[in-house]
Every structure is written in C-alpha cells, then in structure tokens.
Amino acid sequence: MSAQLDAALSAGFVRLLNAGQEDADCGGGHYDPKSGDYAVGIVVSGTEARLDVAVGADRLATLLTKELLPLCRAKLRTGGAKPAPPRPGSVGVLEASPVDEETQNQKRGARTLVPPGTVVFAEVLGRTLSGRPLLSARRLFRRLSWHRARQIMQLDEPIEVKIYEWNTGGLLTRIEGLRAFLPKFELMDRISTFTDLKNNVSRSICVCIIRLDEETNDLIVSEKKAWEMTYLKEGALLKGNVHKIFPYGAQVRITGTNRSGLLHISNISQGRVLSVSDILKVDDELKVLVIKSNVSDKIALSIADLESAPGLFLSNKAKVFSEAEEMAKRYREQLLVVSRNTKLDYDLPGETIPFDNEATLYANWKWFKFLRHAKSGDGNDRT
C-alpha cells in the first residue's frame, strides 16, 4: 500500500474517532508510537500475510498475521468484500479514494484473516524500513496470559484443562494459551507404562498451578492438588475403609481413590479412647471429616467432630454416621464465619503493568473511542 493511501486512511480514522470534539482538539498532533508502547488500533485492510492498522499515527501500522492471535482459517474473508454499514457500538471503516490501479488490484485480490473495523490490542515493536509502526498482538497477549496465570495461582483454585500431548515425563496442556506441564507423579492415577500416559491425551482434567516462572517459561500444574482442593477441603465429608491400625491412630483409605488419611486417636471420639484396636478394625467402613492438618501434604481426618454428643461414637457408631451430613454442614458453617473475619490479600507481587486501567496501559487510548451510531431520522446523525 502506498504512502499516499496510508496517509489518507490514517487521517480518515483520526477524523472519525475525533468526531464531536472541539476543533482545537481535532487539529492536534498524531500519536507517536514508541517501541514498548501498548496501543489499541483498528484494522483498515490487509492480506493473509499482514494487516494495516490505524493507531492514530501519521501512518498506518503493520501487524503481521503471525503476530496476531491464532484464528480459525475456515473463516477467511476476501479482502474485496465490501464491509457492512456500521452498527451501534461498532467502528466504521472509511474507504479511501482510488490511488492507483496497481494498489486497487492488490486490494481486490487480497484475503484478510479479520475484517476491516476489527479492534486489536498490541505492543509496538518498532518501525519497518518504510517507517510504519510495527505491532505484535501476540507479545501483548503473552504478557496478559502470564498475568492471568499468576492470578489463577494466587487464588489457588482448580481449573479444567484439556491434554493435547504427552512425553516420557508427563502430559502437556495449555493455560491461557501458555504451554503447561503436568508431571506424571502429579497425576491421580499411577502411571506404569507409556500407554497410560498416551491414553490421557484429549482428556479434560482439573489441575492447579503449583509453579510459575515467566522468565524460564516454567508453568507446572498438578492434578493431585486440584483433587485435594476439590475433595479434601476442610469440612469435606468422605467415606473410607480402615487400612491399617497403629497405636496412635488408623490409616483410612478414601473410597474410590488411592489416597489415605490419618485418623489420629485424639480425633476418633470426644470421649476417652484407650486403644485404637478396641474401637476400630481393619476394613471397617467409616464416614470421616477432613480437618486442618498440622503436617504439610498430609490428610487429617476426624470422627470426633461428627459426634452430636461427646463420646457418642464409642456407644453408637450407627447414629454418628447417620448424623454425619448434618454435623459436617455445621462444621463448614463455622469455618465460613471464620473465613469472613479473615482478610484475604490477592495482590499480585511484582506486577508493574496496569492491566486494569486502559487509559494508563495504552499509549494512544485518548485517540481511541467508540462513537454512538445514531439511527437515521432521530436528528442526531453524524456524517
């Protein structure tokens, strides 16, 4: 596209987006893109290889399609198609007068990944040899993705992902477009062969982020932690079987899993327990409550907190188990009261990019604005 067409289209967009301002404002200078700036722009035209984007500068910016977010190629549109009239909330595309026959022929044969009028958010990489600003949406998207990943890790909540690949060490997935690794020892099911790993491809599972380092592109997730966050929250009621008896308590295997927790002798009953083996036997079926553990990565269980009266489990196990749901509910309600009185700090350490403030984040935000498209005949039409 010639410099003449660049100037015509860019100036047209500046006039469009500054419509309705004071004359003095409209006559102001252009935005001067600098390397490292974040900018918002509007697609004017393009081909399969690049897009021409208005950013309020004296020339249109170039955005290579490889620097654009992945798009479905099945939805390609021909560049020669005439854009639809602007709708409320959309940005109109000004059509420049023909500059030369060669340029027009190029435009007619062009195919673009996104239609004119599309709003894009990008980082300024610098300028091309011809002096046009060079943009990358992918780089900005990557920064946003790491920002979101840090938020997810900070909130410590399980998320669902889809496995798309495997290797000898584990499984590969994506979080916010970023490549994430799920080590095989962080899977709930024991992995014995490569076939076990391969069978997980295309499976959707819940994971938690356990390690994150943007500088080394390190994003590690765990299915075990997600399972614990979902099913082993303090106050969760579980079923299990006594697996082993110890002098200090019992190991309880949680039903339907390969995970076990410790039912300490002090948590068997609120009454006095002299010997664990006098109360429990191997393979006994139990209902147990997950309580806060004093040992990291260990599951602590309790029956004492399910008793509606001190020592009830020693005299009437069936009654304790029949009331277990109600007692577990009361326990969780008490936890809720405590959590409401606890101040949670979700500030992200080290964040320097104001993603929550567009006016501060984007260098040309004052130039960019949506205009209300008045309906014909209401007396408020703009031309």
mmCIF file of C-alpha atoms in Angstrom:
data_model
loop_
_atom_site.group_PDB
_atom_site.id
_atom_site.type_symbol
_atom_site.label_atom_id
_atom_site.label_comp_id
_atom_site.label_asym_id
_atom_site.label_seq_id
_atom_site.Cartn_x
_atom_site.Cartn_y
_atom_site.Cartn_z
ATOM 1 C CA MET A 1 0.000 0.000 0.000
ATOM 2 C CA SER A 2 1.429 3.364 -0.977
ATOM 3 C CA ALA A 3 2.340 6.113 1.474
ATOM 4 C CA GLN A 4 -0.401 8.244 -0.079
ATOM 5 C CA LEU A 5 -3.067 5.666 0.731
ATOM 6 C CA ASP A 6 -1.555 5.239 4.199
ATOM 7 C CA ALA A 7 -1.917 8.916 4.907
ATOM 8 C CA ALA A 8 -5.445 9.081 3.519
ATOM 9 C CA LEU A 9 -6.751 6.132 5.534
ATOM 10 C CA SER A 10 -4.932 7.059 8.738
ATOM 11 C CA ALA A 11 -6.108 10.660 8.583
ATOM 12 C CA GLY A 12 -9.642 9.446 7.918
ATOM 13 C CA PHE A 13 -9.621 7.297 11.041
ATOM 14 C CA VAL A 14 -8.279 10.159 13.132
ATOM 15 C CA ARG A 15 -11.105 12.373 11.893
ATOM 16 C CA LEU A 16 -13.677 9.637 12.540
ATOM 17 C CA LEU A 17 -12.545 8.893 16.079
ATOM 18 C CA ASN A 18 -12.156 12.553 16.986
ATOM 19 C CA ALA A 19 -15.587 13.469 15.650
ATOM 20 C CA GLY A 20 -17.561 15.652 18.032
ATOM 21 C CA GLN A 21 -14.520 17.067 19.834
ATOM 22 C CA GLU A 22 -13.526 20.698 19.845
ATOM 23 C CA ASP A 23 -11.844 21.981 16.696
ATOM 24 C CA ALA A 24 -8.665 22.628 18.606
ATOM 25 C CA ASP A 25 -8.558 19.018 19.733
ATOM 26 C CA CYS A 26 -9.218 17.720 16.253
ATOM 27 C CA GLY A 27 -6.278 19.657 14.950
ATOM 28 C CA GLY A 28 -3.901 18.142 17.479
ATOM 29 C CA GLY A 29 -0.817 16.116 16.603
ATOM 30 C CA HIS A 30 -0.668 12.435 15.750
ATOM 31 C CA TYR A 31 0.225 9.697 18.199
ATOM 32 C CA ASP A 32 3.953 8.924 18.003
ATOM 33 C CA PRO A 33 4.391 5.147 18.522
ATOM 34 C CA LYS A 34 7.474 4.180 20.513
ATOM 35 C CA SER A 35 8.986 0.740 20.964
ATOM 36 C CA GLY A 36 7.468 -0.902 24.036
ATOM 37 C CA ASP A 37 4.222 1.098 23.901
ATOM 38 C CA TYR A 38 0.923 -0.727 24.205
ATOM 39 C CA ALA A 39 -1.538 0.560 21.637
ATOM 40 C CA VAL A 40 -5.104 -0.068 20.531
ATOM 41 C CA GLY A 41 -5.840 0.012 16.828
ATOM 42 C CA ILE A 42 -8.426 -0.662 14.157
ATOM 43 C CA VAL A 43 -7.881 -2.906 11.150
ATOM 44 C CA VAL A 44 -8.258 -0.922 7.923
ATOM 45 C CA SER A 45 -7.258 -3.522 5.347
ATOM 46 C CA GLY A 46 -4.811 -6.354 4.890
ATOM 47 C CA THR A 47 -3.800 -9.628 3.308
ATOM 48 C CA GLU A 48 -3.158 -13.140 4.588
ATOM 49 C CA ALA A 49 0.367 -12.018 5.495
ATOM 50 C CA ARG A 50 -0.275 -8.691 7.208
ATOM 51 C CA LEU A 51 -2.854 -6.213 8.431
ATOM 52 C CA ASP A 52 -2.905 -2.447 8.049
ATOM 53 C CA VAL A 53 -3.927 -0.939 11.379
ATOM 54 C CA ALA A 54 -4.850 2.642 12.269
ATOM 55 C CA VAL A 55 -3.445 3.660 15.656
ATOM 56 C CA GLY A 56 -3.770 7.444 15.416
ATOM 57 C CA ALA A 57 -0.269 7.872 13.986
ATOM 58 C CA ASP A 58 0.675 9.733 10.815
ATOM 59 C CA ARG A 59 0.938 6.371 9.031
ATOM 60 C CA LEU A 60 -0.879 3.068 9.273
ATOM 61 C CA ALA A 61 0.816 0.446 11.410
ATOM 62 C CA THR A 62 1.760 -3.023 10.201
ATOM 63 C CA LEU A 63 0.639 -6.123 12.087
ATOM 64 C CA LEU A 64 1.977 -9.361 10.616
ATOM 65 C CA THR A 65 -0.616 -12.123 10.847
ATOM 66 C CA LYS A 66 1.941 -14.390 12.531
ATOM 67 C CA GLU A 67 1.965 -11.797 15.331
ATOM 68 C CA LEU A 68 -1.822 -11.974 15.635
ATOM 69 C CA LEU A 69 -3.680 -14.310 17.967
ATOM 70 C CA PRO A 70 -4.465 -17.700 16.428
ATOM 71 C CA LEU A 71 -7.631 -17.513 14.328
ATOM 72 C CA CYS A 72 -9.739 -20.111 12.546
ATOM 73 C CA ARG A 73 -8.648 -20.170 8.912
ATOM 74 C CA ALA A 74 -12.010 -21.597 7.946
ATOM 75 C CA LYS A 75 -13.433 -18.132 8.470
ATOM 76 C CA LEU A 76 -11.210 -16.295 5.965
ATOM 77 C CA ARG A 77 -12.895 -13.420 4.234
ATOM 78 C CA THR A 78 -11.997 -11.956 0.893
ATOM 79 C CA GLY A 79 -10.399 -8.555 1.040
ATOM 80 C CA GLY A 80 -12.543 -7.371 -1.841
ATOM 81 C CA ALA A 81 -15.787 -7.803 0.053
ATOM 82 C CA LYS A 82 -17.456 -4.530 0.903
ATOM 83 C CA PRO A 83 -17.782 -4.047 4.678
ATOM 84 C CA ALA A 84 -21.248 -3.868 6.144
ATOM 85 C CA PRO A 85 -22.581 -0.484 7.321
ATOM 86 C CA PRO A 86 -21.561 0.429 10.879
ATOM 87 C CA ARG A 87 -23.871 -0.814 13.630
ATOM 88 C CA PRO A 88 -24.345 0.664 17.107
ATOM 89 C CA GLY A 89 -21.165 0.108 19.073
ATOM 90 C CA SER A 90 -19.058 -0.718 16.025
ATOM 91 C CA VAL A 91 -16.304 1.293 14.404
ATOM 92 C CA GLY A 92 -16.875 2.438 10.836
ATOM 93 C CA VAL A 93 -14.231 1.889 8.176
ATOM 94 C CA LEU A 94 -13.544 4.769 5.837
ATOM 95 C CA GLU A 95 -12.971 3.795 2.235
ATOM 96 C CA ALA A 96 -10.233 5.827 0.564
ATOM 97 C CA SER A 97 -10.487 7.133 -2.967
ATOM 98 C CA PRO A 98 -8.622 5.092 -5.598
ATOM 99 C CA VAL A 99 -4.939 5.947 -5.559
ATOM 100 C CA ASP A 100 -3.606 3.912 -8.446
ATOM 101 C CA GLU A 101 -4.690 0.891 -10.453
ATOM 102 C CA GLU A 102 -1.935 -1.373 -9.072
ATOM 103 C CA THR A 103 -2.946 -0.708 -5.481
ATOM 104 C CA GLN A 104 -6.588 -1.343 -6.277
ATOM 105 C CA ASN A 105 -5.758 -4.638 -7.994
ATOM 106 C CA GLN A 106 -3.786 -5.711 -4.925
ATOM 107 C CA LYS A 107 -6.723 -4.844 -2.686
ATOM 108 C CA ARG A 108 -9.208 -6.767 -4.859
ATOM 109 C CA GLY A 109 -7.115 -9.940 -4.769
ATOM 110 C CA ALA A 110 -6.242 -9.736 -1.088
ATOM 111 C CA ARG A 111 -7.587 -12.078 1.562
ATOM 112 C CA THR A 112 -7.534 -10.966 5.173
ATOM 113 C CA LEU A 113 -7.807 -13.000 8.365
ATOM 114 C CA VAL A 114 -10.001 -10.433 10.080
ATOM 115 C CA PRO A 115 -12.494 -7.958 8.603
ATOM 116 C CA PRO A 116 -11.897 -4.199 8.482
ATOM 117 C CA GLY A 117 -13.128 -2.474 11.627
ATOM 118 C CA THR A 118 -11.741 -5.152 13.947
ATOM 119 C CA VAL A 119 -10.256 -3.668 17.126
ATOM 120 C CA VAL A 120 -6.821 -5.046 18.040
ATOM 121 C CA PHE A 121 -4.639 -4.566 21.104
ATOM 122 C CA ALA A 122 -0.898 -4.811 20.527
ATOM 123 C CA GLU A 123 2.613 -3.879 21.583
ATOM 124 C CA VAL A 124 4.745 -1.581 19.437
ATOM 125 C CA LEU A 125 7.920 -3.422 18.384
ATOM 126 C CA GLY A 126 9.470 -0.538 16.454
ATOM 127 C CA ARG A 127 9.193 0.635 12.852
ATOM 128 C CA THR A 128 9.579 -1.024 9.475
ATOM 129 C CA LEU A 129 12.192 0.122 6.944
ATOM 130 C CA SER A 130 9.498 2.253 5.321
ATOM 131 C CA GLY A 131 8.782 3.982 8.638
ATOM 132 C CA ARG A 132 5.479 2.313 9.516
ATOM 133 C CA PRO A 133 4.896 1.324 13.169
ATOM 134 C CA LEU A 134 5.321 -2.444 13.641
ATOM 135 C CA LEU A 135 2.891 -4.155 16.033
ATOM 136 C CA SER A 136 2.630 -7.504 17.792
ATOM 137 C CA ALA A 137 -0.612 -8.679 19.360
ATOM 138 C CA ARG A 138 0.997 -11.982 20.311
ATOM 139 C CA ARG A 139 3.565 -10.353 22.617
ATOM 140 C CA LEU A 140 0.902 -8.364 24.474
ATOM 141 C CA PHE A 141 -1.323 -11.434 24.629
ATOM 142 C CA ARG A 142 1.574 -13.392 26.144
ATOM 143 C CA ARG A 143 2.039 -10.772 28.871
ATOM 144 C CA LEU A 144 -1.681 -10.864 29.601
ATOM 145 C CA SER A 145 -1.592 -14.664 29.705
ATOM 146 C CA TRP A 146 1.175 -14.730 32.312
ATOM 147 C CA HIS A 147 -0.734 -12.092 34.267
ATOM 148 C CA ARG A 148 -3.837 -14.321 34.245
ATOM 149 C CA ALA A 149 -1.778 -17.383 35.178
ATOM 150 C CA ARG A 150 -0.388 -15.524 38.201
ATOM 151 C CA GLN A 151 -3.920 -14.569 39.206
ATOM 152 C CA ILE A 152 -5.072 -18.196 38.943
ATOM 153 C CA MET A 153 -2.131 -19.366 41.041
ATOM 154 C CA GLN A 154 -2.695 -16.591 43.592
ATOM 155 C CA LEU A 155 -6.362 -17.549 44.006
ATOM 156 C CA ASP A 156 -5.290 -21.198 44.318
ATOM 157 C CA GLU A 157 -8.385 -22.506 42.541
ATOM 158 C CA PRO A 158 -8.615 -25.659 40.376
ATOM 159 C CA ILE A 159 -9.209 -25.094 36.651
ATOM 160 C CA GLU A 160 -10.196 -27.504 33.896
ATOM 161 C CA VAL A 161 -7.729 -28.080 31.055
ATOM 162 C CA LYS A 162 -7.500 -30.413 28.067
ATOM 163 C CA ILE A 163 -4.469 -32.620 27.484
ATOM 164 C CA TYR A 164 -3.138 -32.296 23.936
ATOM 165 C CA GLU A 165 0.231 -34.105 24.071
ATOM 166 C CA TRP A 166 2.394 -36.418 26.164
ATOM 167 C CA ASN A 167 6.078 -37.172 26.679
ATOM 168 C CA THR A 168 8.063 -39.568 28.849
ATOM 169 C CA GLY A 169 7.878 -37.189 31.808
ATOM 170 C CA GLY A 170 4.176 -36.401 31.798
ATOM 171 C CA LEU A 171 1.416 -34.556 29.953
ATOM 172 C CA LEU A 172 1.196 -31.219 28.134
ATOM 173 C CA THR A 173 -1.700 -28.780 28.194
ATOM 174 C CA ARG A 174 -2.334 -25.040 27.799
ATOM 175 C CA ILE A 175 -3.495 -22.398 30.264
ATOM 176 C CA GLU A 176 -4.490 -19.035 28.778
ATOM 177 C CA GLY A 177 -2.604 -20.116 25.649
ATOM 178 C CA LEU A 178 0.600 -20.855 27.587
ATOM 179 C CA ARG A 179 2.209 -24.284 27.439
ATOM 180 C CA ALA A 180 1.881 -26.053 30.800
ATOM 181 C CA PHE A 181 3.419 -29.314 32.013
ATOM 182 C CA LEU A 182 1.721 -31.926 34.195
ATOM 183 C CA PRO A 183 4.383 -34.315 35.599
ATOM 184 C CA LYS A 184 3.291 -37.938 35.752
ATOM 185 C CA PHE A 185 3.886 -38.038 39.515
ATOM 186 C CA GLU A 186 1.301 -35.242 39.876
ATOM 187 C CA LEU A 187 -1.431 -37.400 38.285
ATOM 188 C CA MET A 188 -4.053 -39.061 40.463
ATOM 189 C CA ASP A 189 -3.737 -42.418 38.686
ATOM 190 C CA ARG A 190 -0.471 -44.307 38.915
ATOM 191 C CA ILE A 191 1.427 -44.346 35.595
ATOM 192 C CA SER A 192 3.100 -47.684 34.809
ATOM 193 C CA THR A 193 3.627 -47.541 31.031
ATOM 194 C CA PHE A 194 3.845 -45.014 28.201
ATOM 195 C CA THR A 195 0.436 -46.279 27.093
ATOM 196 C CA ASP A 196 -1.006 -44.997 30.365
ATOM 197 C CA LEU A 197 0.323 -41.542 29.506
ATOM 198 C CA LYS A 198 -0.865 -41.696 25.893
ATOM 199 C CA ASN A 199 -4.383 -42.639 26.984
ATOM 200 C CA ASN A 200 -4.691 -39.283 28.757
ATOM 201 C CA VAL A 201 -4.415 -37.278 25.511
ATOM 202 C CA SER A 202 -7.697 -35.423 24.743
ATOM 203 C CA ARG A 203 -8.842 -35.969 28.324
ATOM 204 C CA SER A 204 -10.182 -32.980 30.280
ATOM 205 C CA ILE A 205 -8.970 -32.825 33.870
ATOM 206 C CA CYS A 206 -8.861 -30.346 36.736
ATOM 207 C CA VAL A 207 -5.455 -29.025 37.772
ATOM 208 C CA CYS A 208 -3.863 -26.394 39.995
ATOM 209 C CA ILE A 209 -0.812 -24.314 39.128
ATOM 210 C CA ILE A 210 1.969 -25.256 41.543
ATOM 211 C CA ARG A 211 4.962 -23.483 39.971
ATOM 212 C CA LEU A 212 5.250 -20.457 37.683
ATOM 213 C CA ASP A 213 8.277 -18.630 36.269
ATOM 214 C CA GLU A 214 7.731 -16.303 33.314
ATOM 215 C CA GLU A 215 11.457 -15.785 32.684
ATOM 216 C CA THR A 216 12.081 -19.508 32.157
ATOM 217 C CA ASN A 217 8.641 -20.232 30.650
ATOM 218 C CA ASP A 218 8.049 -22.634 33.522
ATOM 219 C CA LEU A 219 4.384 -23.458 34.183
ATOM 220 C CA ILE A 220 3.834 -26.637 36.208
ATOM 221 C CA VAL A 221 0.411 -27.992 37.201
ATOM 222 C CA SER A 222 -0.860 -30.774 39.437
ATOM 223 C CA GLU A 223 -3.958 -32.953 39.262
ATOM 224 C CA LYS A 224 -3.323 -34.224 42.784
ATOM 225 C CA LYS A 225 -3.503 -30.755 44.290
ATOM 226 C CA ALA A 226 -6.665 -29.949 42.314
ATOM 227 C CA TRP A 227 -8.284 -33.124 43.604
ATOM 228 C CA GLU A 228 -7.287 -32.221 47.137
ATOM 229 C CA MET A 229 -8.623 -28.680 46.703
ATOM 230 C CA THR A 230 -11.935 -30.066 45.430
ATOM 231 C CA TYR A 231 -12.492 -33.095 47.642
ATOM 232 C CA LEU A 232 -10.157 -32.598 50.592
ATOM 233 C CA LYS A 233 -11.186 -29.123 51.648
ATOM 234 C CA GLU A 234 -11.507 -28.709 55.371
ATOM 235 C CA GLY A 235 -15.054 -29.719 56.250
ATOM 236 C CA ALA A 236 -15.485 -32.238 53.417
ATOM 237 C CA LEU A 237 -17.271 -35.456 54.399
ATOM 238 C CA LEU A 238 -15.684 -38.609 52.960
ATOM 239 C CA LYS A 239 -16.217 -42.343 53.023
ATOM 240 C CA GLY A 240 -13.355 -44.741 53.601
ATOM 241 C CA ASN A 241 -12.109 -48.034 54.968
ATOM 242 C CA VAL A 242 -9.640 -48.711 57.750
ATOM 243 C CA HIS A 243 -6.438 -49.820 56.011
ATOM 244 C CA LYS A 244 -4.019 -50.106 58.934
ATOM 245 C CA ILE A 245 -4.162 -49.813 62.714
ATOM 246 C CA PHE A 246 -1.438 -48.007 64.675
ATOM 247 C CA PRO A 247 -1.103 -47.313 68.409
ATOM 248 C CA TYR A 248 -1.588 -43.606 67.656
ATOM 249 C CA GLY A 249 -4.474 -43.915 65.186
ATOM 250 C CA ALA A 250 -5.682 -45.512 61.971
ATOM 251 C CA GLN A 251 -4.842 -45.142 58.296
ATOM 252 C CA VAL A 252 -8.069 -44.688 56.339
ATOM 253 C CA ARG A 253 -8.128 -45.363 52.579
ATOM 254 C CA ILE A 254 -10.534 -42.921 50.912
ATOM 255 C CA THR A 255 -13.161 -44.706 48.833
ATOM 256 C CA GLY A 256 -12.589 -44.605 45.066
ATOM 257 C CA THR A 257 -9.017 -43.299 45.314
ATOM 258 C CA ASN A 258 -5.506 -44.425 46.138
ATOM 259 C CA ARG A 259 -5.233 -41.703 48.788
ATOM 260 C CA SER A 260 -5.148 -42.297 52.522
ATOM 261 C CA GLY A 261 -5.503 -40.070 55.554
ATOM 262 C CA LEU A 262 -4.693 -40.363 59.230
ATOM 263 C CA LEU A 263 -7.441 -40.677 61.807
ATOM 264 C CA HIS A 264 -5.487 -39.786 64.943
ATOM 265 C CA ILE A 265 -6.521 -41.399 68.225
ATOM 266 C CA SER A 266 -7.456 -37.961 69.582
ATOM 267 C CA ASN A 267 -9.863 -37.456 66.659
ATOM 268 C CA ILE A 268 -11.702 -40.789 66.921
ATOM 269 C CA SER A 269 -14.056 -39.564 69.638
ATOM 270 C CA GLN A 270 -14.539 -36.711 72.070
ATOM 271 C CA GLY A 271 -14.709 -39.442 74.706
ATOM 272 C CA ARG A 272 -11.629 -41.186 76.076
ATOM 273 C CA VAL A 273 -10.088 -43.789 73.746
ATOM 274 C CA LEU A 274 -7.556 -46.081 75.449
ATOM 275 C CA SER A 275 -6.827 -48.363 72.495
ATOM 276 C CA VAL A 276 -7.479 -47.812 68.780
ATOM 277 C CA SER A 277 -7.811 -51.550 68.128
ATOM 278 C CA ASP A 278 -10.627 -51.750 70.691
ATOM 279 C CA ILE A 279 -12.695 -49.303 68.619
ATOM 280 C CA LEU A 280 -11.672 -49.928 65.002
ATOM 281 C CA LYS A 281 -10.829 -52.976 62.900
ATOM 282 C CA VAL A 282 -9.145 -53.287 59.504
ATOM 283 C CA ASP A 283 -11.691 -52.931 56.630
ATOM 284 C CA ASP A 284 -14.244 -51.142 58.842
ATOM 285 C CA GLU A 285 -16.321 -48.731 56.736
ATOM 286 C CA LEU A 286 -16.281 -45.182 58.081
ATOM 287 C CA LYS A 287 -17.511 -41.687 57.434
ATOM 288 C CA VAL A 288 -14.808 -39.162 58.239
ATOM 289 C CA LEU A 289 -14.460 -35.382 58.196
ATOM 290 C CA VAL A 290 -11.455 -33.635 56.659
ATOM 291 C CA ILE A 291 -9.874 -31.312 59.220
ATOM 292 C CA LYS A 292 -6.875 -28.996 59.153
ATOM 293 C CA SER A 293 -3.624 -30.935 59.169
ATOM 294 C CA ASN A 294 -0.623 -29.942 61.255
ATOM 295 C CA VAL A 295 1.661 -31.713 58.777
ATOM 296 C CA SER A 296 2.059 -30.326 55.262
ATOM 297 C CA ASP A 297 0.761 -32.563 52.433
ATOM 298 C CA LYS A 298 -0.853 -34.972 54.909
ATOM 299 C CA ILE A 299 -4.585 -35.638 55.121
ATOM 300 C CA ALA A 300 -6.032 -35.329 58.620
ATOM 301 C CA LEU A 301 -9.395 -36.959 59.373
ATOM 302 C CA SER A 302 -11.838 -36.838 62.264
ATOM 303 C CA ILE A 303 -14.893 -38.678 63.565
ATOM 304 C CA ALA A 304 -14.964 -36.759 66.842
ATOM 305 C CA ASP A 305 -16.210 -33.633 65.020
ATOM 306 C CA LEU A 306 -19.161 -35.663 63.698
ATOM 307 C CA GLU A 307 -20.399 -36.539 67.185
ATOM 308 C CA SER A 308 -23.533 -34.703 68.277
ATOM 309 C CA ALA A 309 -22.650 -35.607 71.888
ATOM 310 C CA PRO A 310 -19.231 -36.296 73.436
ATOM 311 C CA GLY A 311 -18.311 -39.996 73.276
ATOM 312 C CA LEU A 312 -21.289 -40.943 71.059
ATOM 313 C CA PHE A 313 -19.075 -42.898 68.619
ATOM 314 C CA LEU A 314 -17.965 -45.206 71.435
ATOM 315 C CA SER A 315 -21.536 -46.235 72.209
ATOM 316 C CA ASN A 316 -23.465 -45.772 68.948
ATOM 317 C CA LYS A 317 -21.439 -45.701 65.705
ATOM 318 C CA ALA A 318 -24.534 -46.010 63.516
ATOM 319 C CA LYS A 319 -26.076 -42.849 64.990
ATOM 320 C CA VAL A 320 -22.873 -40.874 64.380
ATOM 321 C CA PHE A 321 -22.777 -41.951 60.727
ATOM 322 C CA SER A 322 -26.500 -41.227 60.214
ATOM 323 C CA GLU A 323 -25.994 -37.679 61.539
ATOM 324 C CA ALA A 324 -22.708 -37.174 59.681
ATOM 325 C CA GLU A 325 -24.125 -34.987 56.875
ATOM 326 C CA GLU A 326 -25.771 -32.564 59.303
ATOM 327 C CA MET A 327 -22.732 -32.376 61.595
ATOM 328 C CA ALA A 328 -20.408 -31.806 58.625
ATOM 329 C CA LYS A 329 -22.679 -28.976 57.464
ATOM 330 C CA ARG A 330 -22.461 -27.325 60.901
ATOM 331 C CA TYR A 331 -18.682 -27.648 60.827
ATOM 332 C CA ARG A 332 -18.492 -25.919 57.427
ATOM 333 C CA GLU A 333 -20.784 -23.125 58.634
ATOM 334 C CA GLN A 334 -18.386 -22.440 61.493
ATOM 335 C CA LEU A 335 -15.495 -22.315 59.016
ATOM 336 C CA LEU A 336 -17.432 -19.825 56.898
ATOM 337 C CA VAL A 337 -17.817 -17.468 59.858
ATOM 338 C CA VAL A 338 -14.076 -17.624 60.490
ATOM 339 C CA SER A 339 -13.218 -17.015 56.819
ATOM 340 C CA ARG A 340 -15.470 -13.944 56.674
ATOM 341 C CA ASN A 341 -13.481 -12.417 59.503
ATOM 342 C CA THR A 342 -10.187 -13.172 57.764
ATOM 343 C CA LYS A 343 -8.818 -10.583 55.348
ATOM 344 C CA LEU A 344 -7.614 -12.185 52.124
ATOM 345 C CA ASP A 345 -4.817 -10.487 50.200
ATOM 346 C CA TYR A 346 -4.912 -11.260 46.489
ATOM 347 C CA ASP A 347 -2.441 -8.572 45.396
ATOM 348 C CA LEU A 348 -0.088 -9.868 42.751
ATOM 349 C CA PRO A 349 3.531 -9.301 43.806
ATOM 350 C CA GLY A 350 5.794 -7.702 41.256
ATOM 351 C CA GLU A 351 3.032 -6.534 38.907
ATOM 352 C CA THR A 352 4.095 -3.391 37.070
ATOM 353 C CA ILE A 353 1.661 -3.417 34.138
ATOM 354 C CA PRO A 354 -1.706 -1.698 34.867
ATOM 355 C CA PHE A 355 -3.938 -4.192 33.034
ATOM 356 C CA ASP A 356 -6.949 -2.901 34.953
ATOM 357 C CA ASN A 357 -6.576 0.676 33.664
ATOM 358 C CA GLU A 358 -6.815 1.029 29.881
ATOM 359 C CA ALA A 359 -6.193 4.783 29.927
ATOM 360 C CA THR A 360 -2.846 4.173 31.625
ATOM 361 C CA LEU A 361 -1.924 0.972 29.801
ATOM 362 C CA TYR A 362 -2.485 2.049 26.186
ATOM 363 C CA ALA A 363 -0.394 4.996 24.988
ATOM 364 C CA ASN A 364 -2.980 6.077 22.388
ATOM 365 C CA TRP A 365 -6.106 5.471 24.480
ATOM 366 C CA LYS A 366 -7.217 9.118 24.252
ATOM 367 C CA TRP A 367 -7.266 8.807 20.465
ATOM 368 C CA PHE A 368 -9.368 5.656 20.537
ATOM 369 C CA LYS A 369 -13.072 5.915 21.269
ATOM 370 C CA PHE A 370 -16.336 4.287 20.250
ATOM 371 C CA LEU A 371 -18.913 6.595 18.723
ATOM 372 C CA ARG A 372 -22.639 6.205 19.141
ATOM 373 C CA HIS A 373 -24.137 5.443 15.748
ATOM 374 C CA ALA A 374 -27.400 7.409 15.665
ATOM 375 C CA LYS A 375 -30.347 5.921 13.803
ATOM 376 C CA SER A 376 -31.469 7.694 10.682
ATOM 377 C CA GLY A 377 -34.196 10.255 11.305
ATOM 378 C CA ASP A 378 -33.556 10.849 15.009
ATOM 379 C CA GLY A 379 -31.932 14.201 14.310
ATOM 380 C CA ASN A 380 -28.564 13.125 15.715
ATOM 381 C CA ASP A 381 -26.943 11.680 12.615
ATOM 382 C CA ARG A 382 -23.232 12.270 12.132
ATOM 383 C CA THR A 383 -21.524 12.386 8.773
#
